Tab-separated table of C-alpha atoms and ligand atoms in Angstrom:
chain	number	residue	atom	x	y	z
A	19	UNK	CA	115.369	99.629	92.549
A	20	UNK	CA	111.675	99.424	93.136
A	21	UNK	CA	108.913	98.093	91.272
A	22	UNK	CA	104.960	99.369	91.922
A	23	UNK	CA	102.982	96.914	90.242
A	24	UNK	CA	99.550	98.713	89.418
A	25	UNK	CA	101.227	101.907	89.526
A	26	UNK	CA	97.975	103.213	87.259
A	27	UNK	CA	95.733	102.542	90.343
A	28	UNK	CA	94.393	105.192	92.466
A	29	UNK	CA	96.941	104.634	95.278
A	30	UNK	CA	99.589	103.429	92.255
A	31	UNK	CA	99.818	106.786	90.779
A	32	UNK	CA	100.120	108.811	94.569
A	33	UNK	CA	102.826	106.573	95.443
A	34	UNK	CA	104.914	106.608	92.169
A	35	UNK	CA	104.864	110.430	92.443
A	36	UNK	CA	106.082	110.292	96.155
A	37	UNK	CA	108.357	107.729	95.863
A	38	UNK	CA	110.706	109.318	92.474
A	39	UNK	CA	110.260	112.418	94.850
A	40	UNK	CA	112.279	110.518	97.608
A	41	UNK	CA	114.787	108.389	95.850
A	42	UNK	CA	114.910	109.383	92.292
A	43	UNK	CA	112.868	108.385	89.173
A	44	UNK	CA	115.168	105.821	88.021
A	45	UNK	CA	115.216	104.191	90.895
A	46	UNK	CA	111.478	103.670	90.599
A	47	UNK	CA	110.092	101.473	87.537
A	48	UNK	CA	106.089	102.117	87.484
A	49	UNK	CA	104.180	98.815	85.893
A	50	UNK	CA	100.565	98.355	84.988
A	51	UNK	CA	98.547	96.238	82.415
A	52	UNK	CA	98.250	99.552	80.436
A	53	UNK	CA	100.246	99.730	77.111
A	54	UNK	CA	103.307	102.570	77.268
A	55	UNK	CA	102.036	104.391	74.431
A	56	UNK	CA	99.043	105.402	76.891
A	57	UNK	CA	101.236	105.956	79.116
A	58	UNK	CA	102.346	109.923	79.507
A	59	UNK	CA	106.160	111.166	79.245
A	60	UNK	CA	105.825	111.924	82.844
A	61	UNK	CA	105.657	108.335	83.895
A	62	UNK	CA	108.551	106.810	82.413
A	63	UNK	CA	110.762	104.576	83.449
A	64	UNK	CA	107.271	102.665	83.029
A	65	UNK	CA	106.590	98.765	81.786
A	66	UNK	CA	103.328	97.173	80.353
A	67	UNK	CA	102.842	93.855	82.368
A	68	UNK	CA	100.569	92.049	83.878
A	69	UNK	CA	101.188	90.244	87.237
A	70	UNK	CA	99.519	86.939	86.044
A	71	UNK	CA	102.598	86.676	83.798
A	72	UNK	CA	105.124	84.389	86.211
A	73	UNK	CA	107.624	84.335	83.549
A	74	UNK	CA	107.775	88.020	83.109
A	75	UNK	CA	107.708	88.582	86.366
A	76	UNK	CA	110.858	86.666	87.129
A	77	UNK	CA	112.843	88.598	84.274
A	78	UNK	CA	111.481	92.134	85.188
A	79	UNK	CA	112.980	91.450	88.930
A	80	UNK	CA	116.177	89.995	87.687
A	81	UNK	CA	117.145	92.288	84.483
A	82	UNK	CA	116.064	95.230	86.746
A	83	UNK	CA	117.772	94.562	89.871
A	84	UNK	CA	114.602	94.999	91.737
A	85	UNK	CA	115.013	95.546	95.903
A	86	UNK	CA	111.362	96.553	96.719
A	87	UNK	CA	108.194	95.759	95.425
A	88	UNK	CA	105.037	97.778	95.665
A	89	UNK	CA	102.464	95.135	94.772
A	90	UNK	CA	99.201	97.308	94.730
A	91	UNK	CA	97.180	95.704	91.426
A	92	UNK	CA	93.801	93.659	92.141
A	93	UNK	CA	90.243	94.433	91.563
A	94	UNK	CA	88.275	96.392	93.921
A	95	UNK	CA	84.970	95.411	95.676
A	96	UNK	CA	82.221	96.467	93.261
A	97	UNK	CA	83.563	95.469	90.100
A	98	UNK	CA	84.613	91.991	91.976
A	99	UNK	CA	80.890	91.130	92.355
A	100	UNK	CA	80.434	91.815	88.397
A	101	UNK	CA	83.812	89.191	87.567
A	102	UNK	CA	84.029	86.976	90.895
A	103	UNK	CA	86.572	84.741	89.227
A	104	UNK	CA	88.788	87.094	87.539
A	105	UNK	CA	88.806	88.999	90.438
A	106	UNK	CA	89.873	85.949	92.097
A	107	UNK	CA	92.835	85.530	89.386
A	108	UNK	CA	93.969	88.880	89.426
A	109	UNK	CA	93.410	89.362	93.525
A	110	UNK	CA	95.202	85.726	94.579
A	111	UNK	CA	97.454	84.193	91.636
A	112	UNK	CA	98.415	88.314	90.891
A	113	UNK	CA	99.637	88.125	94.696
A	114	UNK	CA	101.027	84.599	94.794
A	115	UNK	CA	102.977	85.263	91.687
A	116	UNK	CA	105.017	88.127	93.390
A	117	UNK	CA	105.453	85.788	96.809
A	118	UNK	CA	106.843	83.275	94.983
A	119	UNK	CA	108.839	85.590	92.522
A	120	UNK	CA	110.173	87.377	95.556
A	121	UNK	CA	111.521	84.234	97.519
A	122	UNK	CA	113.453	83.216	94.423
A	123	UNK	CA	114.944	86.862	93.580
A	124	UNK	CA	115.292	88.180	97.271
A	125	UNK	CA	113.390	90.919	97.296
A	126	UNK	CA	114.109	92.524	100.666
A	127	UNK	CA	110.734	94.055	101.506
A	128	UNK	CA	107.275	93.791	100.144
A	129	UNK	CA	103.846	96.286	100.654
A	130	UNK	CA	100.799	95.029	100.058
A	131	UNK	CA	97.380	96.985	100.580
A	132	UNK	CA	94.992	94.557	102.044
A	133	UNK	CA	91.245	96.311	102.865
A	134	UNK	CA	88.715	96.684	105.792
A	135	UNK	CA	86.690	94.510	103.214
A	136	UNK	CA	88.209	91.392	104.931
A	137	UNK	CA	85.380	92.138	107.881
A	138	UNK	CA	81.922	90.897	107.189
A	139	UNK	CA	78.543	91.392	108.236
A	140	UNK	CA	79.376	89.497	111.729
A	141	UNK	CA	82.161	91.638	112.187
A	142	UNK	CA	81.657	94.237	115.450
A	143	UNK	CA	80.537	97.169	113.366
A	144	UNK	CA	82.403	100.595	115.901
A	145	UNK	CA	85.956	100.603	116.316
A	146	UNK	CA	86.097	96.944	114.772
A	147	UNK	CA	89.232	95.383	116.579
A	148	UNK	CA	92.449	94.105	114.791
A	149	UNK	CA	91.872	90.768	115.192
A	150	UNK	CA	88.253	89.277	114.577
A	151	UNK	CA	87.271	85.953	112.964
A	152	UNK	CA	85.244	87.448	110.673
A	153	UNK	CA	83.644	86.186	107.014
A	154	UNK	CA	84.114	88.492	103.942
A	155	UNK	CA	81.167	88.981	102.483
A	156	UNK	CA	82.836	89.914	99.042
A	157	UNK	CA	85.065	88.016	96.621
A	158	UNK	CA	87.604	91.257	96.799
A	159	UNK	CA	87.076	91.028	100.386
A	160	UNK	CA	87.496	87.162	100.537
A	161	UNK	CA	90.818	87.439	98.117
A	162	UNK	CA	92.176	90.045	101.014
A	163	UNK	CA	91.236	87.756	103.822
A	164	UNK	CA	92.990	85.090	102.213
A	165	UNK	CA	95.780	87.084	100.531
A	166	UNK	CA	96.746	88.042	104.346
A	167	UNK	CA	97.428	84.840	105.439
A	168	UNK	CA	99.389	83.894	102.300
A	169	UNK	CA	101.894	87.017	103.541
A	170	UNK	CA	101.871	85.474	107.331
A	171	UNK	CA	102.412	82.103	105.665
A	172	UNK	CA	105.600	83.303	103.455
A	173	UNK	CA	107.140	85.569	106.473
A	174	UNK	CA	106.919	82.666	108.219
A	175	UNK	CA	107.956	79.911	105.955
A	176	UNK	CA	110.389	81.822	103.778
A	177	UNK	CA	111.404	84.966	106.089
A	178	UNK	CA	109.433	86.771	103.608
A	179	UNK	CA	109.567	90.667	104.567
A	180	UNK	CA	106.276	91.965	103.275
A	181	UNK	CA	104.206	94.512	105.596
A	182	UNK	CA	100.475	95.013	104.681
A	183	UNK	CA	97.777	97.499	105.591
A	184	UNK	CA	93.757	97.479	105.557
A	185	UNK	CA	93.225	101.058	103.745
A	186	UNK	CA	90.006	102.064	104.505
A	187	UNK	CA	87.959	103.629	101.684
A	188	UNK	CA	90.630	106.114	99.982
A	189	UNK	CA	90.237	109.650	98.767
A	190	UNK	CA	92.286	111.145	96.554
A	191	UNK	CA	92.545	113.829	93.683
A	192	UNK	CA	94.895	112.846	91.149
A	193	UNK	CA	93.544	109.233	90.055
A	194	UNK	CA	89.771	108.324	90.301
A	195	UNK	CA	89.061	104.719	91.810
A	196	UNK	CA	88.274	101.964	89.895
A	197	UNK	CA	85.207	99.931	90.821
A	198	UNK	CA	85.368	100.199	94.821
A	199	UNK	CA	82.090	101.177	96.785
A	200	UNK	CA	83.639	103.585	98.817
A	201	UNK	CA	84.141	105.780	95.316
A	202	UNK	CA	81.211	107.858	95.837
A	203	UNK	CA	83.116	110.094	98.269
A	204	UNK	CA	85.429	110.766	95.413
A	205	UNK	CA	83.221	111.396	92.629
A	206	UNK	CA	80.968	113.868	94.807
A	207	UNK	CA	83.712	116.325	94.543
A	208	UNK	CA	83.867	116.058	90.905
A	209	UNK	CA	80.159	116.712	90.821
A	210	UNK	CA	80.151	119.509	93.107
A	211	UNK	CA	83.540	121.393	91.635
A	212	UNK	CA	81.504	120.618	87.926
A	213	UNK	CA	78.100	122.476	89.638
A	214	UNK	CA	76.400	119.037	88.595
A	215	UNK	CA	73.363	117.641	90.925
A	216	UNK	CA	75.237	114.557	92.330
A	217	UNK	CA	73.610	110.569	92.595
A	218	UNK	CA	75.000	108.727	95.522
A	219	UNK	CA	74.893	105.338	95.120
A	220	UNK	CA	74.832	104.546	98.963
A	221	UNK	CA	72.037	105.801	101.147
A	222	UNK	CA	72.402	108.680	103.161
A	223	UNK	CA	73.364	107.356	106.499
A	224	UNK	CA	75.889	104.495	105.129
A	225	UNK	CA	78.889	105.488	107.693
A	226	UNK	CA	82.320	103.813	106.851
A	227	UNK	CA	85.718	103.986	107.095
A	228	UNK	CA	87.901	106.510	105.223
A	229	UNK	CA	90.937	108.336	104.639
A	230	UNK	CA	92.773	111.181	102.364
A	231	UNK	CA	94.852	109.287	100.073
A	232	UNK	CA	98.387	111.803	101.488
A	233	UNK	CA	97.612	110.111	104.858
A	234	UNK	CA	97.481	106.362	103.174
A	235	UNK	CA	100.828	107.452	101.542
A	236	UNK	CA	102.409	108.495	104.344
A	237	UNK	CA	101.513	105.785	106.195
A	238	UNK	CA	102.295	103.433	103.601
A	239	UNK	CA	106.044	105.052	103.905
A	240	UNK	CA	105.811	104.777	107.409
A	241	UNK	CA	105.133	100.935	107.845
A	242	UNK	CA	107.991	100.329	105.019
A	243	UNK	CA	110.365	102.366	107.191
A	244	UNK	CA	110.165	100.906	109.962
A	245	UNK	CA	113.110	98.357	111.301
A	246	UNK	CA	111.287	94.812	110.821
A	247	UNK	CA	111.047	93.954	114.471
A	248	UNK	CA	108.543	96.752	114.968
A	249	UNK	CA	106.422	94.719	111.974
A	250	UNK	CA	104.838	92.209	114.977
A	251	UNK	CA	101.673	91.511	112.250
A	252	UNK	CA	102.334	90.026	109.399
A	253	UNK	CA	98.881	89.467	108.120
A	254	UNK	CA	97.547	93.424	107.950
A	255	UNK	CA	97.560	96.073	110.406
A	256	UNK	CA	93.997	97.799	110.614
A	257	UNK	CA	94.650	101.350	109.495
A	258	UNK	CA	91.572	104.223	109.925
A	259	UNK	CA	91.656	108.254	109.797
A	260	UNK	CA	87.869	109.136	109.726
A	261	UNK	CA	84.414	107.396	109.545
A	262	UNK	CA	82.180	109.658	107.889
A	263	UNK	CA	78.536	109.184	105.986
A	264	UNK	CA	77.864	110.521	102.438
A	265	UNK	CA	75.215	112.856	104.142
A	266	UNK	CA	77.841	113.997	106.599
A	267	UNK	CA	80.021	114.674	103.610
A	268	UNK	CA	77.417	116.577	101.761
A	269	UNK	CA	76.671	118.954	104.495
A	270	UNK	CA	81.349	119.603	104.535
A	271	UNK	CA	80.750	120.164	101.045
A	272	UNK	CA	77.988	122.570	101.154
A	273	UNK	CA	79.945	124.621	103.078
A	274	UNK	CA	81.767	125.442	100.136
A	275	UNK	CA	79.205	125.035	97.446
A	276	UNK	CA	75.707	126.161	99.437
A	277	UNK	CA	73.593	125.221	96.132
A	278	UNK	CA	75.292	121.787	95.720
A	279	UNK	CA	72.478	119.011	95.776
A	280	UNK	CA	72.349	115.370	96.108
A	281	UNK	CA	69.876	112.551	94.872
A	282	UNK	CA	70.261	108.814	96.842
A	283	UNK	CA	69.982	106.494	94.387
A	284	UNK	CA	71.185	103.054	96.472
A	285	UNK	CA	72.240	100.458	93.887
A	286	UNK	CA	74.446	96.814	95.138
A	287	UNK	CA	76.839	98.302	96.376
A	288	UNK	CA	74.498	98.932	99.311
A	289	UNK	CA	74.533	95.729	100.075
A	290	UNK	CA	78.626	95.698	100.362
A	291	UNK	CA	78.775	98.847	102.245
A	292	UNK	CA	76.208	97.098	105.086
A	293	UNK	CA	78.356	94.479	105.368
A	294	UNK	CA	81.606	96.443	106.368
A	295	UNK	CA	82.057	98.052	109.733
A	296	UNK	CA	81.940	101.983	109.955
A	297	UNK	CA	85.121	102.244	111.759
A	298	UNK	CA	88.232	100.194	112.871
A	299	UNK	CA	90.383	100.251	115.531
A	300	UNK	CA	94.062	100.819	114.901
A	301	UNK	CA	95.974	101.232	117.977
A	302	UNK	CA	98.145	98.440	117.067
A	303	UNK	CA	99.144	100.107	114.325
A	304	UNK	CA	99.937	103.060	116.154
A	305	UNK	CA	102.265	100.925	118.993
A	306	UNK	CA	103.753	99.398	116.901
A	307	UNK	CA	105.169	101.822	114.123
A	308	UNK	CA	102.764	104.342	113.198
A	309	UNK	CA	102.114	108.366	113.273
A	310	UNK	CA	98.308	110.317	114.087
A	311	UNK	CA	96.468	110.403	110.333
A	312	UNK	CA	96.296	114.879	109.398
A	313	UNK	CA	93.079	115.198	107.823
A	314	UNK	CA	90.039	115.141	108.770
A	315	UNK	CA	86.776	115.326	107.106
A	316	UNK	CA	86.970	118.922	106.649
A	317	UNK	CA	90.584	119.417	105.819
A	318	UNK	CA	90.527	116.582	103.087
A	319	UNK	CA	86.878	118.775	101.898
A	320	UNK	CA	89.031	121.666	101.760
A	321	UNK	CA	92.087	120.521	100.056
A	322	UNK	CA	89.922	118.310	97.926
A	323	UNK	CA	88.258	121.569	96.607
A	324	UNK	CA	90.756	123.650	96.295
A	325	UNK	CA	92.740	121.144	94.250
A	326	UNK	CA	90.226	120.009	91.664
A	327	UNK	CA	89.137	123.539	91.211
A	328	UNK	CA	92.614	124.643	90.183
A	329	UNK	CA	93.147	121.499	88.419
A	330	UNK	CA	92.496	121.046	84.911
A	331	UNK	CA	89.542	118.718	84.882
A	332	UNK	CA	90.698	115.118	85.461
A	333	UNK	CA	89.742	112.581	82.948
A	334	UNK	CA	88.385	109.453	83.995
A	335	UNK	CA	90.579	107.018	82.689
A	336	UNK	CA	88.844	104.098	81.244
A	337	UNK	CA	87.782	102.025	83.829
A	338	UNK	CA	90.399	99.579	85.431
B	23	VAH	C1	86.660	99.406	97.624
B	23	VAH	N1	88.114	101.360	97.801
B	23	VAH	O1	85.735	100.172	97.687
B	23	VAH	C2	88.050	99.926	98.045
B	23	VAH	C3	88.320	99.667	99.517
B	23	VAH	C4	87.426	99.703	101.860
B	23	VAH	C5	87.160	100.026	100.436
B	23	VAH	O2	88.736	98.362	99.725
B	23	VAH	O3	86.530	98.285	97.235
């Protein structure tokens, strides 16, 4: 059995879906702080919990016969800078809770998303290498940085099997982000699919790292998969698709929607783009166990389109 912890989270909800598809929706037990009455019919088996509870924790594994945990709950970047310390809770004690919990039940194997966030300013800013004694500039970012070498720390100590990847800034249709900087190049689509004039909160020319949430998936699968010795990094594995700029992305999007328009309205999240590179390198990733990313920029334009145009309009759940 497999627990997702967070499983309301933009990559939570993706990776319930996929993973019921492959091995069943009993074998899969979705968790997130959100109470089950607000949670849909279509999510079930499903538990209300939050990770800071130890105690629970320790039952859920045991009286569920967990195997697997997916532990993808924290705080993102922006809404970190608002709540430094309970991002700090939710980001470090949320993750040492299910290191500790997992030594004592035997899980088998862990995934845990880490973030390009864990570069800083001093960090090279093209093709930013794998390993690089860089400074987080962000509490999220620091939390990731730190919550890395907590996993090395357990594989080593405890034979721990968790597997990590930095996600760079994630796309997806069927669950908005919650409070990361790199959300703008979701909620452009909404804007342009609505007709609405759309306020970037980054300027123009802010390049970064990003990918379609079906690659993350996939690749999320793929680094799970894989026979342990392959895992040689056990803090994260840099993991990149695309860099792209929000004026870049515009221009892909006017290709579909000529009158779409854009207003750059920089706010403080500025300030935590800047201090990210615009892209990674992830060759090791690619030795060592993974596949080529399948979208680019204008294939994740197209499909991002063409699904929230069909799609009845998606709600923005209340912020996480
Ligand atoms: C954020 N989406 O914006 C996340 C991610 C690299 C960005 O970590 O905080």
């Amino acid at each position: 059995k497999i627990l997702i912890i967070g499983a309301c989270g933009q990559i939570g909800r993706e990776l319930t879906e996929t993973l019921r598809k492959i091995h069943g929706r009993e074998n899969i037990i979705a968790s997130d702080m959100r109470r089950a009455e607000d949670i849909g019919q279509d999510f079930q088996p499903y538990l209300q919990f939050n990770v800071l509870d130890r105690i629970q924790l320790g039952s859920i594994l045991r009286n569920y016969g967990i195997t697997q945990i997916y532990h993808l709950a924290a705080m993102l970047s922006a809404k970190g800078e608002k709540n430094p310390q309970q991002a700090w809770t939710l980001n470090m004690d949320g993750l040492l809770h299910v290191l500790d919990a997992s030594v004592e039940c035997g899980i088998k194997k862990i995934f845990w998303p880490s973030s390009i966030a864990v570069f800083g300013p001093d960090a090279q800013k093209i093709n930013c290498p794998q390993v690089n004694s860089s400074i987080p500039s962000t509490v999220y970012g620091i939390s990731k940085a730190a919550g890395e070498h907590w996993c090395q720390y357990y594989h080593q100590t405890y034979g721990l099997d968790i597997r990590s990847l930095r996600f760079p800034g994630l796309i997806s249709y069927k669950a908005l982000p919650g409070g990361g900087t790199t959300d703008y190049a979701v909620d452009i689509f909404h804007s342009a699919v609505a007709g609405e004039t759309f306020d970037c909160f980054l300027k123009a020319d802010t390049f970064l790292p990003m990918m379609f949430m079906e690659d993350a998936i996939r690749a999320t699968l793929e680094i799970m998969d894989a026979p342990a010795e392959e895992i040689r990094i056990r803090t994260s594995y840099n993991l990149s698709a695309m860099s792209f700029s929000p004026e870049q992305l515009y221009s892909e999007i006017r290709e579909h929607f000529p009158r779409f328009k854009i207003r750059y309205k920089p706010d403080a999240r500025q300030q935590i783009a800047d201090s990210w590179p615009c892209s990674v390198n992830d060759t090791r990733a690619m030795m060592d166990w993974g596949g080529i990313p399948r979208y680019d920029l204008a294939a994740m334009t197209r499909e991002m389109i063409e699904q929230l145009s069909s799609a009845k309009s998606l709600k923005r759940p209340a912020d996480q």
